């Protein structure tokens, strides 16, 4: 970590500079007076760079600048004002730069200079000039920026140096030189190195527009006309290197996009003009096989034509289209993508083409299909269980109806001359009552398993009352007490999906209780449902006093295909499916809170999904 000397009498500014330096990875050392700095500096205690306040309480005439430069520490000087006298002082000192410290942005700029020169350390720069004096002047300027500086007296020497030093990042060249001038040198360098690979700065006293234009046309990144100020020189050097770095970063970013993002461009008629590397990787087609063709080469025959019609209507109207498409790879395998297509416009708002970014969602689609299959299987299994329950509950009323009919038949056979009308009416009422119960039971069943196409407001308490009504005869037959501890709570969600989860949790509790009853027929079962509002969620506890869940399996109960049923042929909706319906469809959660004695599952569901 580079050490940076900060000398500033304002502790607020010094602290702000220190924080910014730390964020850039530097180690700031702060001093507030000339005398403190004087005691600090030694030949052994060298700093990488210094930020110096021009005026200190005990050194008002810039003495601290001379002190620090004596130790050859590259320095940036801060000043609150810049009059002619101060400007002359700054230009006569061998400093990197000076900054007027009036705004927060000025401090950011100061730290950015430190950051720049830290990146220049050890970077090779070649000066090419036939004048020894010019080479010395340029060398001093560049050394201030911490470059490793080398020199050549003409273009021929420069090319030889570059041949043996491939790590040079910048050439600063004069125009008029013997043997090979700056133009020819620039042309020769550009045969081997691009503008991003090697920066060329032309420095010339022949400051005509013609010379400048030729240098730029031949491949120079920038130019400086002699005579120049330190500010001009530093700006040109820094700006040229920043542009090159930005280009490199952009290329790197675009390459990363090409490698990882599936995107393409087309002309206004839909013919492909570009595809990324990731596009090639996903489809199996090469650029040469795709460019000039339409995307229909990838179209899956089972895709609805209406989708493509809607797509083209949208983008031709200048709007973005977003959707999912099923495509075919070159080898014939299909894949799914989420695609965003946007029009490209010229300066007159005319559509000149389209750009499409795709995200491979094949795994997501496969997972959703698998989950849908599991949900459907689980739903069918739950329907089967409820049908068994209904069949069990219908035995008694069907037996009662059969007995009523038998009694009527007996009356007809043994009382042929006269029937008791009053008795017959009472008998019919009993039969109608049983038939009404059967009708309500099947209506409840049909309503329970009707898919929920949209979210509705419903009362959780009423829902559990309906579940109790559906299972009431089983509770009575098996001597299981069903209790609810809740007030009226309304939520917005898919009611029937929630009912299916609740029924499954309740029937699981019933089975756990029946397992104990196999050993103790007098055992009194209890299922308790508690519900209360917890901020934006409803928290519901399903508690039973059944056999509980084995400690060895409590961490597996939410795994796919794992069942808590207590026999090998256990059916119904697994807890994995319950949890997934809650999380994916209802935006809720399910967890086991207690697995011994009073088993407790906690279900959370949002008040408004």
Coordinates of C-alpha atoms in Angstrom, one line a residue:
X1 CA 0.0 0.0 0.0
X2 CA 1.5 3.4 -1.1
X3 CA 1.9 6.0 1.6
X4 CA 0.6 9.5 0.8
X5 CA 1.7 12.6 2.7
X6 CA -1.2 14.9 3.4
X7 CA -0.4 18.4 4.7
X8 CA -3.5 20.6 5.3
X9 CA -4.2 22.9 8.2
X10 CA -8.0 22.4 7.8
X11 CA -8.8 19.2 9.6
X12 CA -12.1 18.9 7.8
X13 CA -10.4 18.9 4.4
X14 CA -7.6 16.7 5.6
X15 CA -10.1 14.1 6.9
X16 CA -12.0 14.2 3.6
X17 CA -8.8 13.7 1.6
X18 CA -7.8 10.8 3.9
X19 CA -11.1 9.0 3.4
X20 CA -11.0 9.4 -0.4
X21 CA -7.4 8.1 -0.4
X22 CA -8.3 5.1 1.7
X23 CA -11.1 4.2 -0.7
X24 CA -8.5 4.2 -3.5
X25 CA -6.3 1.9 -1.5
X26 CA -3.7 4.4 -0.3
X27 CA -2.3 4.9 3.2
X28 CA -2.7 8.6 4.2
X29 CA -0.4 10.3 6.8
X30 CA -1.9 13.6 7.9
X31 CA 0.0 16.7 9.2
X32 CA -1.4 20.1 10.0
X33 CA 1.7 22.4 10.2
X34 CA 5.1 23.0 8.6
X35 CA 7.0 22.1 11.8
X36 CA 5.2 18.7 12.0
X37 CA 6.2 17.8 8.5
X38 CA 9.7 19.0 9.0
X39 CA 10.0 16.6 12.0
X40 CA 8.4 13.7 10.0
X41 CA 10.5 13.8 6.9
X42 CA 13.8 11.9 6.7
X43 CA 15.8 10.3 3.9
X44 CA 14.6 6.9 5.0
X45 CA 10.9 7.9 5.4
X46 CA 9.9 8.3 1.8
X47 CA 6.4 8.8 0.6
X48 CA 5.0 7.8 -2.8
X49 CA 3.3 11.2 -3.2
X50 CA 2.3 14.3 -1.3
X51 CA -0.8 16.5 -1.2
X52 CA 0.3 19.9 0.1
X53 CA -1.6 23.0 1.2
X54 CA 0.2 26.0 -0.1
X55 CA -0.5 28.2 2.9
X56 CA 0.0 26.9 6.4
X57 CA -0.3 28.9 9.7
X58 CA 3.4 28.6 10.3
X59 CA 4.5 28.8 6.7
X60 CA 2.4 31.2 4.7
X61 CA 4.6 31.5 1.5
X62 CA 4.6 27.9 0.3
X63 CA 7.7 26.8 2.2
X64 CA 6.2 23.4 2.7
X65 CA 6.4 22.8 -1.1
X66 CA 10.2 23.4 -1.1
X67 CA 10.6 21.3 2.0
X68 CA 8.8 18.2 0.5
X69 CA 10.4 18.6 -3.0
X70 CA 13.8 18.6 -1.3
X71 CA 13.0 14.9 -0.5
X72 CA 12.0 14.3 -4.2
X73 CA 8.4 13.4 -3.3
X74 CA 6.0 13.9 -6.3
X75 CA 3.7 16.6 -5.1
X76 CA 0.2 18.1 -5.8
X77 CA -0.4 21.6 -4.3
X78 CA -3.7 22.9 -3.1
X79 CA -4.6 26.5 -3.1
X80 CA -7.7 28.5 -2.2
X81 CA -6.9 31.2 -4.8
X82 CA -4.9 31.5 -8.0
X83 CA -3.6 35.0 -8.6
X84 CA -0.7 35.9 -10.9
X85 CA 1.8 35.6 -8.1
X86 CA 0.6 32.2 -7.0
X87 CA 0.4 31.0 -10.7
X88 CA 4.1 32.0 -11.2
X89 CA 5.0 30.2 -8.0
X90 CA 3.3 27.0 -9.2
X91 CA 4.8 27.0 -12.7
X92 CA 8.3 27.5 -11.3
X93 CA 8.1 24.5 -9.0
X94 CA 8.8 21.0 -10.0
X95 CA 5.3 19.7 -8.9
X96 CA 3.0 17.3 -10.7
X97 CA 0.0 19.7 -10.6
X98 CA -1.9 22.2 -8.6
X99 CA -5.6 22.3 -7.7
X100 CA -7.9 25.1 -6.6
X101 CA -9.7 23.6 -3.6
X102 CA -13.2 25.2 -3.6
X103 CA -15.5 22.2 -4.0
X104 CA -15.8 18.6 -3.1
X105 CA -15.1 17.7 -6.7
X106 CA -11.7 19.4 -6.4
X107 CA -10.7 17.0 -3.7
X108 CA -11.9 14.1 -5.9
X109 CA -9.8 15.4 -8.7
X110 CA -6.7 15.7 -6.5
X111 CA -7.0 12.0 -5.4
X112 CA -7.6 11.0 -9.0
X113 CA -4.2 12.5 -9.9
X114 CA -2.6 10.4 -7.1
X115 CA -4.4 7.3 -8.4
X116 CA -3.3 7.9 -12.0
X117 CA 0.4 8.3 -11.2
X118 CA 0.3 5.2 -9.0
X119 CA -0.7 3.3 -12.2
X120 CA 2.2 4.9 -14.2
X121 CA 4.9 3.5 -11.9
X122 CA 7.2 1.2 -13.9
X123 CA 5.4 1.9 -17.2
X124 CA 7.8 2.5 -20.1
X125 CA 7.7 5.6 -22.2
X126 CA 9.9 6.3 -25.2
X127 CA 10.9 9.9 -26.1
X128 CA 12.0 10.4 -29.8
X129 CA 13.6 13.7 -30.5
X130 CA 16.8 14.8 -32.2
X131 CA 17.3 17.6 -29.8
X132 CA 19.1 16.7 -26.5
X133 CA 17.5 19.7 -24.8
X134 CA 14.0 18.7 -25.9
X135 CA 14.6 15.1 -24.7
X136 CA 15.7 16.4 -21.3
X137 CA 12.7 18.7 -20.9
X138 CA 10.2 15.9 -21.9
X139 CA 12.0 13.4 -19.7
X140 CA 11.7 15.7 -16.6
X141 CA 8.0 16.1 -17.3
X142 CA 7.4 12.4 -17.7
X143 CA 9.5 11.4 -14.7
X144 CA 7.3 13.7 -12.5
X145 CA 4.4 11.4 -13.5
X146 CA 6.6 8.4 -12.3
X147 CA 7.1 6.8 -15.8
X148 CA 10.2 4.9 -16.6
X149 CA 11.5 7.1 -19.4
X150 CA 13.8 6.1 -22.3
X151 CA 14.9 8.2 -25.3
X152 CA 15.9 7.8 -29.0
X153 CA 17.4 10.5 -31.3
X154 CA 15.4 9.5 -34.4
X155 CA 12.7 7.2 -35.8
X156 CA 15.2 4.5 -36.8
X157 CA 16.6 4.2 -33.2
X158 CA 13.0 4.3 -31.9
X159 CA 11.9 1.3 -34.0
X160 CA 14.9 -0.7 -32.9
X161 CA 14.1 0.1 -29.3
X162 CA 10.5 -0.9 -29.7
X163 CA 11.6 -4.2 -31.3
X164 CA 13.5 -5.1 -28.1
X165 CA 11.0 -3.6 -25.7
X166 CA 7.5 -4.8 -26.4
X167 CA 6.2 -3.4 -23.1
X168 CA 6.4 0.3 -24.0
X169 CA 3.0 1.9 -23.5
X170 CA 3.6 5.3 -25.1
X171 CA 5.9 7.0 -27.6
X172 CA 6.3 10.8 -27.5
X173 CA 7.8 11.9 -30.8
X174 CA 9.0 15.0 -32.5
X175 CA 8.0 15.7 -36.1
X176 CA 11.2 17.0 -37.8
X177 CA 14.1 14.5 -37.4
X178 CA 16.9 13.1 -39.6
X179 CA 16.9 9.6 -41.1
X180 CA 13.2 9.0 -40.2
X181 CA 10.8 11.8 -39.2
X182 CA 7.8 11.6 -36.9
X183 CA 5.3 10.9 -39.7
X184 CA 7.2 7.9 -41.0
X185 CA 7.8 6.6 -37.5
X186 CA 4.1 6.8 -36.7
X187 CA 3.2 4.9 -39.9
X188 CA 5.7 2.2 -39.1
X189 CA 4.5 1.8 -35.5
X190 CA 0.9 1.6 -36.6
X191 CA 1.8 -1.4 -38.8
X192 CA 2.5 -3.4 -35.6
X193 CA 0.6 -1.7 -32.9
X194 CA -3.0 -0.4 -32.7
X195 CA -3.9 2.8 -30.9
X196 CA -5.0 0.8 -27.8
X197 CA -1.7 -1.1 -27.8
X198 CA 0.7 1.8 -28.0
X199 CA -0.1 5.5 -27.5
X200 CA 1.6 8.0 -29.8
X201 CA 1.8 11.7 -28.8
X202 CA 3.3 14.1 -31.4
X203 CA 5.2 17.0 -30.0
X204 CA 6.2 19.6 -32.6
X205 CA 7.1 23.2 -33.0
X206 CA 5.6 23.1 -36.6
X207 CA 2.2 23.8 -35.3
X208 CA 0.3 24.1 -38.5
X209 CA -3.1 22.5 -39.0
X210 CA -1.6 20.4 -41.8
X211 CA 1.1 18.8 -39.6
X212 CA -1.4 18.2 -36.8
X213 CA -3.9 16.7 -39.2
X214 CA -1.3 14.4 -40.8
X215 CA -0.1 13.1 -37.4
X216 CA -3.7 12.3 -36.5
X217 CA -4.4 10.7 -39.8
X218 CA -1.2 8.6 -39.6
X219 CA -2.4 7.2 -36.3
X220 CA -1.2 9.5 -33.5
X221 CA -3.5 9.5 -30.4
X222 CA -2.8 13.2 -29.6
X223 CA -0.5 16.1 -30.1
X224 CA 1.2 18.9 -28.2
X225 CA 2.5 22.1 -29.9
X226 CA 5.7 23.7 -28.6
X227 CA 6.0 25.7 -26.5
X228 CA 3.6 24.1 -24.1
X229 CA 2.8 24.5 -20.4
X230 CA 3.0 21.8 -17.8
X231 CA -0.8 21.8 -17.6
X232 CA -1.2 21.2 -21.4
X233 CA 1.4 18.4 -21.4
X234 CA -0.1 16.6 -18.4
X235 CA -3.6 16.9 -19.8
X236 CA -2.7 15.5 -23.2
X237 CA -0.7 12.6 -21.7
X238 CA -3.4 11.7 -19.1
X239 CA -6.3 12.2 -21.4
X240 CA -4.8 10.0 -24.1
X241 CA -4.0 7.2 -21.7
X242 CA -7.5 7.4 -20.1
X243 CA -9.1 7.2 -23.5
X244 CA -7.1 4.1 -24.4
X245 CA -7.9 2.5 -21.0
X246 CA -11.5 3.3 -21.5
X247 CA -11.4 1.6 -24.9
X248 CA -9.7 -1.4 -23.5
X249 CA -12.3 -1.6 -20.7
X250 CA -15.1 -1.3 -23.2
X251 CA -13.6 -4.0 -25.4
X252 CA -13.2 -6.3 -22.4
X253 CA -16.8 -5.6 -21.3
X254 CA -18.1 -6.2 -24.8
X255 CA -16.1 -9.4 -25.0
X256 CA -17.5 -10.5 -21.7
X257 CA -21.0 -9.7 -23.0
X258 CA -20.3 -11.6 -26.2
X259 CA -19.1 -14.6 -24.2
X260 CA -22.0 -14.6 -21.7
X261 CA -25.0 -12.7 -23.1
X262 CA -27.0 -14.2 -25.9
X263 CA -27.8 -11.2 -28.1
X264 CA -28.1 -10.4 -31.8
X265 CA -28.9 -7.5 -34.1
X266 CA -30.9 -7.4 -37.3
X267 CA -31.7 -4.8 -40.0
X268 CA -35.2 -3.3 -40.3
X269 CA -36.4 -6.3 -42.3
X270 CA -35.3 -8.8 -39.7
X271 CA -32.1 -10.2 -41.4
X272 CA -29.4 -10.9 -38.8
X273 CA -26.4 -8.6 -38.9
X274 CA -24.6 -9.7 -35.7
X275 CA -24.7 -12.5 -33.1
X276 CA -22.6 -12.8 -30.0
X277 CA -20.3 -15.7 -29.1
X278 CA -22.8 -16.8 -26.5
X279 CA -25.5 -16.9 -29.2
X280 CA -23.4 -19.2 -31.3
X281 CA -22.7 -21.4 -28.2
X282 CA -26.4 -21.7 -27.3
X283 CA -27.7 -22.3 -30.8
X284 CA -24.9 -24.4 -32.3
X285 CA -24.8 -22.2 -35.4
X286 CA -21.8 -20.1 -36.4
X287 CA -21.9 -16.4 -37.3
X288 CA -21.4 -17.3 -40.9
X289 CA -24.4 -19.6 -40.8
X290 CA -26.7 -17.0 -39.2
X291 CA -25.7 -13.5 -40.6
X292 CA -28.0 -12.6 -43.5
X293 CA -30.7 -15.0 -42.4
X294 CA -33.8 -14.4 -40.3
X295 CA -34.3 -15.7 -36.8
X296 CA -37.0 -18.0 -38.2
X297 CA -34.2 -20.5 -38.8
X298 CA -34.4 -21.1 -35.0
X299 CA -38.2 -21.2 -34.8
X300 CA -39.8 -24.2 -33.2
X301 CA -42.7 -25.6 -35.3
X302 CA -45.0 -25.8 -32.2
X303 CA -44.8 -22.1 -31.4
X304 CA -48.0 -20.2 -31.9
X305 CA -47.9 -17.9 -34.9
X306 CA -49.9 -15.4 -33.0
X307 CA -46.9 -14.7 -30.7
X308 CA -44.7 -13.8 -33.7
X309 CA -47.4 -11.6 -35.1
X310 CA -47.7 -9.8 -31.8
X311 CA -43.9 -9.5 -31.6
X312 CA -43.5 -7.8 -35.0
X313 CA -46.5 -5.5 -34.5
X314 CA -45.0 -4.3 -31.2
X315 CA -41.4 -3.7 -32.4
X316 CA -42.5 -2.1 -35.8
X317 CA -44.5 0.4 -33.7
X318 CA -41.2 1.4 -32.0
X319 CA -41.9 -0.4 -28.7
X320 CA -40.0 -3.1 -26.8
X321 CA -41.3 -6.7 -26.9
X322 CA -40.7 -9.1 -24.0
X323 CA -41.7 -12.7 -23.9
X324 CA -40.7 -16.4 -23.9
X325 CA -40.0 -18.3 -27.1
X326 CA -39.3 -21.9 -27.8
X327 CA -36.5 -22.4 -30.3
X328 CA -34.5 -25.1 -32.1
X329 CA -30.8 -25.6 -32.0
X330 CA -28.8 -26.7 -35.0
X331 CA -28.8 -30.3 -33.7
X332 CA -32.6 -30.3 -33.5
X333 CA -32.9 -30.1 -29.7
X334 CA -35.3 -27.4 -28.4
X335 CA -34.6 -24.7 -25.8
X336 CA -36.5 -21.9 -24.2
X337 CA -35.5 -18.3 -24.0
X338 CA -36.7 -15.1 -22.4
X339 CA -36.2 -12.4 -25.0
X340 CA -36.2 -8.6 -25.0
X341 CA -36.3 -7.0 -28.5
X342 CA -36.0 -3.3 -29.0
X343 CA -35.9 -1.1 -32.2
X344 CA -32.8 0.8 -33.2
X345 CA -33.4 4.4 -34.4
X346 CA -31.5 6.8 -36.6
X347 CA -31.2 10.5 -35.8
X348 CA -34.6 11.1 -37.4
X349 CA -36.4 8.5 -35.2
X350 CA -36.6 6.1 -38.2
X351 CA -36.3 2.4 -37.3
X352 CA -33.0 1.0 -38.8
X353 CA -32.9 -2.3 -37.1
X354 CA -33.5 -4.3 -33.9
X355 CA -31.5 -5.6 -31.1
X356 CA -32.5 -8.7 -29.1
X357 CA -31.1 -9.9 -25.8
X358 CA -31.9 -13.5 -24.8
X359 CA -31.7 -15.4 -21.6
X360 CA -31.7 -19.2 -21.7
X361 CA -34.5 -20.4 -19.4
X362 CA -34.6 -24.0 -20.5
X363 CA -33.7 -25.3 -17.1
X364 CA -36.4 -23.0 -15.5
X365 CA -39.1 -24.3 -17.9
X366 CA -38.1 -27.9 -17.3
X367 CA -38.2 -27.4 -13.6
X368 CA -41.6 -25.7 -13.8
X369 CA -42.9 -28.6 -15.9
X370 CA -41.6 -31.1 -13.4
X371 CA -43.1 -29.1 -10.6
X372 CA -46.5 -28.9 -12.4
X373 CA -46.5 -32.6 -12.9
X374 CA -45.7 -33.1 -9.3
X375 CA -48.4 -30.7 -8.3
X376 CA -50.9 -32.4 -10.5
X377 CA -50.0 -35.9 -9.2
X378 CA -50.2 -34.6 -5.6
X379 CA -53.5 -33.0 -6.4
X380 CA -54.9 -36.2 -7.8
X381 CA -53.6 -38.1 -4.8
X382 CA -55.3 -35.6 -2.5
X383 CA -58.6 -35.9 -4.5
X384 CA -58.3 -39.7 -4.1
X385 CA -57.9 -39.3 -0.3
X386 CA -60.9 -37.0 -0.1
X387 CA -63.0 -39.4 -2.3
X388 CA -62.1 -42.2 0.1
X389 CA -63.3 -39.9 2.9
X390 CA -66.5 -39.1 1.1
X391 CA -67.1 -42.8 0.3
X392 CA -66.6 -43.5 4.0
X393 CA -68.9 -40.7 5.1
X394 CA -71.6 -41.7 2.6
X395 CA -71.9 -45.2 4.0
X396 CA -74.1 -44.1 6.9
X397 CA -76.5 -41.9 5.0
X398 CA -76.7 -44.5 2.1
X399 CA -77.4 -47.2 4.7
X400 CA -80.1 -44.9 6.2
X401 CA -81.7 -44.3 2.8
X402 CA -81.6 -48.0 2.1
X403 CA -83.3 -48.7 5.4
X404 CA -86.0 -46.0 4.7
X405 CA -86.7 -47.6 1.3
X406 CA -86.8 -51.0 2.9
X407 CA -89.3 -49.8 5.5
X408 CA -91.5 -48.3 2.8
X409 CA -91.4 -51.5 0.8
X410 CA -92.3 -53.5 4.0
X411 CA -95.2 -51.2 4.6
X412 CA -96.4 -51.7 1.0
X413 CA -96.1 -55.5 1.3
X414 CA -97.7 -55.9 4.8
X415 CA -100.2 -53.1 4.7
X416 CA -101.5 -53.4 1.2
X417 CA -104.9 -51.9 2.0
X418 CA -103.8 -48.8 3.8
X419 CA -100.6 -46.7 4.2
X420 CA -99.9 -44.3 7.0
X421 CA -99.6 -41.0 5.1
X422 CA -98.1 -39.1 8.1
X423 CA -95.6 -41.8 8.7
X424 CA -94.7 -41.9 5.0
X425 CA -94.2 -38.1 5.0
X426 CA -91.9 -38.3 8.0
X427 CA -90.0 -41.1 6.3
X428 CA -89.6 -39.1 3.1
X429 CA -88.3 -36.1 5.1
X430 CA -85.6 -38.3 6.6
X431 CA -84.7 -39.6 3.2
X432 CA -84.5 -36.1 1.8
X433 CA -82.4 -35.0 4.7
X434 CA -79.9 -37.7 3.9
X435 CA -79.9 -36.9 0.2
X436 CA -79.4 -33.2 1.0
X437 CA -76.3 -34.2 3.1
X438 CA -75.0 -36.3 0.2
X439 CA -75.6 -33.4 -2.3
X440 CA -73.8 -30.9 -0.1
X441 CA -70.9 -33.2 0.4
X442 CA -70.3 -33.6 -3.3
X443 CA -70.8 -29.9 -3.9
X444 CA -68.2 -29.1 -1.2
X445 CA -65.9 -31.6 -2.9
X446 CA -66.4 -30.0 -6.3
X447 CA -65.8 -26.5 -5.0
X448 CA -62.7 -27.5 -3.0
X449 CA -60.9 -28.8 -6.1
X450 CA -62.0 -26.2 -8.6
X451 CA -58.8 -24.5 -9.8
X452 CA -58.3 -20.9 -8.6
X453 CA -57.7 -18.8 -11.7
X454 CA -57.4 -15.5 -9.8
X455 CA -56.7 -14.2 -6.3
X456 CA -59.8 -13.4 -4.1
X457 CA -60.4 -12.0 -0.7
X458 CA -61.5 -14.8 1.6
X459 CA -61.9 -15.4 5.3
X460 CA -59.4 -17.9 6.7
X461 CA -61.7 -18.7 9.6
X462 CA -64.6 -19.5 7.3
X463 CA -62.2 -21.7 5.2
X464 CA -61.3 -23.8 8.2
X465 CA -65.0 -24.1 9.1
X466 CA -65.7 -25.5 5.5
X467 CA -62.8 -28.0 5.9
X468 CA -64.3 -29.1 9.3
X469 CA -67.7 -29.6 7.6
X470 CA -66.1 -31.7 4.9
X471 CA -64.3 -33.9 7.4
X472 CA -66.8 -33.7 10.3
X473 CA -68.0 -37.3 10.3
X474 CA -64.4 -38.6 10.3
X475 CA -63.6 -36.4 13.4
X476 CA -66.7 -37.8 15.1
X477 CA -66.1 -41.4 14.1
X478 CA -62.4 -41.4 15.2
X479 CA -63.1 -39.3 18.3
X480 CA -60.8 -36.4 17.3
X481 CA -61.5 -33.0 18.6
X482 CA -61.0 -30.2 16.1
X483 CA -60.4 -26.8 17.6
X484 CA -59.8 -23.4 16.1
X485 CA -58.4 -20.4 17.9
X486 CA -58.7 -17.4 15.5
X487 CA -60.7 -14.4 14.7
X488 CA -62.0 -13.3 11.2
X489 CA -58.9 -12.8 9.1
X490 CA -59.2 -11.8 5.5
X491 CA -56.4 -12.4 2.9
X492 CA -56.0 -11.9 -0.8
X493 CA -54.7 -15.1 -2.5
X494 CA -55.6 -18.3 -4.3
X495 CA -58.2 -19.8 -1.9
X496 CA -58.4 -23.4 -3.2
X497 CA -54.7 -23.9 -3.4
X498 CA -54.5 -22.8 0.2
X499 CA -57.3 -25.2 1.1
X500 CA -55.5 -28.1 -0.5
X501 CA -52.4 -27.4 1.6
X502 CA -54.5 -27.0 4.8
X503 CA -56.5 -30.2 4.2
X504 CA -53.3 -32.1 3.6
X505 CA -51.8 -30.9 6.9
X506 CA -55.0 -31.7 8.8
X507 CA -55.3 -35.2 7.3
X508 CA -51.6 -35.8 8.2
X509 CA -52.5 -34.9 11.8
X510 CA -55.5 -37.2 11.7
X511 CA -53.3 -40.1 10.5
X512 CA -50.7 -39.4 13.2
X513 CA -53.5 -39.6 15.8
X514 CA -54.9 -42.8 14.4
X515 CA -51.5 -44.4 14.7
X516 CA -51.7 -43.9 18.5
X517 CA -55.3 -45.2 18.5
X518 CA -54.2 -48.5 17.0
X519 CA -52.4 -49.1 20.3
X520 CA -54.9 -47.2 22.5
X521 CA -58.5 -47.1 21.2
X522 CA -59.6 -44.8 24.0
X523 CA -57.0 -42.1 23.2
X524 CA -58.6 -38.7 22.7
X525 CA -57.2 -37.0 19.6
X526 CA -56.8 -33.2 19.2
X527 CA -56.1 -31.0 16.2
X528 CA -55.7 -27.3 17.0
X529 CA -55.5 -24.6 14.4
X530 CA -54.2 -21.2 15.7
X531 CA -54.1 -18.1 13.5
X532 CA -53.0 -14.6 14.1
X533 CA -51.8 -11.6 12.2
X534 CA -48.1 -10.9 12.3
X535 CA -47.4 -7.5 10.6
X536 CA -47.9 -8.2 6.9
X537 CA -48.4 -12.0 7.3
X538 CA -50.9 -14.4 8.8
X539 CA -49.2 -17.0 11.0
X540 CA -51.0 -20.3 11.3
X541 CA -50.0 -23.1 13.6
X542 CA -51.2 -26.7 12.9
X543 CA -50.9 -28.6 16.2
X544 CA -51.8 -32.2 16.9
X545 CA -51.2 -34.7 19.7
X546 CA -50.4 -37.6 17.4
X547 CA -47.4 -39.9 17.2
X548 CA -45.1 -37.1 16.1
X549 CA -42.3 -37.1 13.6
X550 CA -39.1 -39.1 14.1
X551 CA -36.1 -37.0 14.9
X552 CA -34.1 -38.9 12.3
X553 CA -36.4 -37.7 9.4
X554 CA -37.3 -34.2 10.5
X555 CA -34.6 -32.7 8.2
X556 CA -36.0 -34.7 5.2
X557 CA -39.7 -34.1 5.4
X558 CA -39.6 -31.3 2.9
X559 CA -37.6 -33.2 0.3
X560 CA -39.2 -34.4 -3.0
X561 CA -40.9 -37.7 -2.9
X562 CA -40.5 -38.0 0.9
X563 CA -43.7 -38.9 2.7
X564 CA -44.5 -38.6 6.4
X565 CA -47.3 -41.2 6.0
X566 CA -46.9 -44.1 8.4
X567 CA -47.3 -46.9 5.9
X568 CA -45.6 -48.0 2.7
X569 CA -48.6 -47.1 0.6
X570 CA -49.1 -43.7 2.0
X571 CA -50.5 -41.3 -0.6
X572 CA -51.5 -37.6 -0.8
X573 CA -49.7 -34.3 -1.2
X574 CA -46.2 -34.5 0.2
X575 CA -44.9 -31.8 2.5
X576 CA -42.5 -30.9 -0.4
X577 CA -45.4 -30.1 -2.6
X578 CA -47.2 -28.2 0.2
X579 CA -44.1 -26.1 0.8
X580 CA -43.6 -25.4 -2.9
X581 CA -47.2 -24.4 -3.4
X582 CA -46.9 -22.0 -0.5
X583 CA -43.6 -20.5 -1.6
X584 CA -44.1 -20.4 -5.4
X585 CA -47.9 -19.9 -5.8
X586 CA -49.0 -18.3 -2.5
X587 CA -45.7 -16.5 -1.6
X588 CA -45.8 -18.0 1.9
X589 CA -43.7 -20.5 3.9
X590 CA -43.9 -23.7 5.9
X591 CA -41.7 -25.0 8.6
X592 CA -41.7 -27.7 11.4
X593 CA -41.5 -26.1 14.8
X594 CA -41.9 -29.1 17.0
X595 CA -41.8 -32.8 16.2
X596 CA -42.3 -34.5 19.5
X597 CA -45.5 -34.8 21.5
X598 CA -47.5 -31.9 20.2
X599 CA -46.3 -31.7 16.6
X600 CA -46.5 -28.2 15.3
X601 CA -46.2 -26.9 11.8
X602 CA -46.1 -23.1 11.2
X603 CA -47.5 -21.8 8.0
X604 CA -47.1 -18.1 7.0
X605 CA -49.1 -16.5 4.2
X606 CA -49.1 -12.8 3.3
X607 CA -52.3 -10.7 4.0
X608 CA -52.0 -9.4 0.4
X609 CA -50.0 -11.5 -2.0

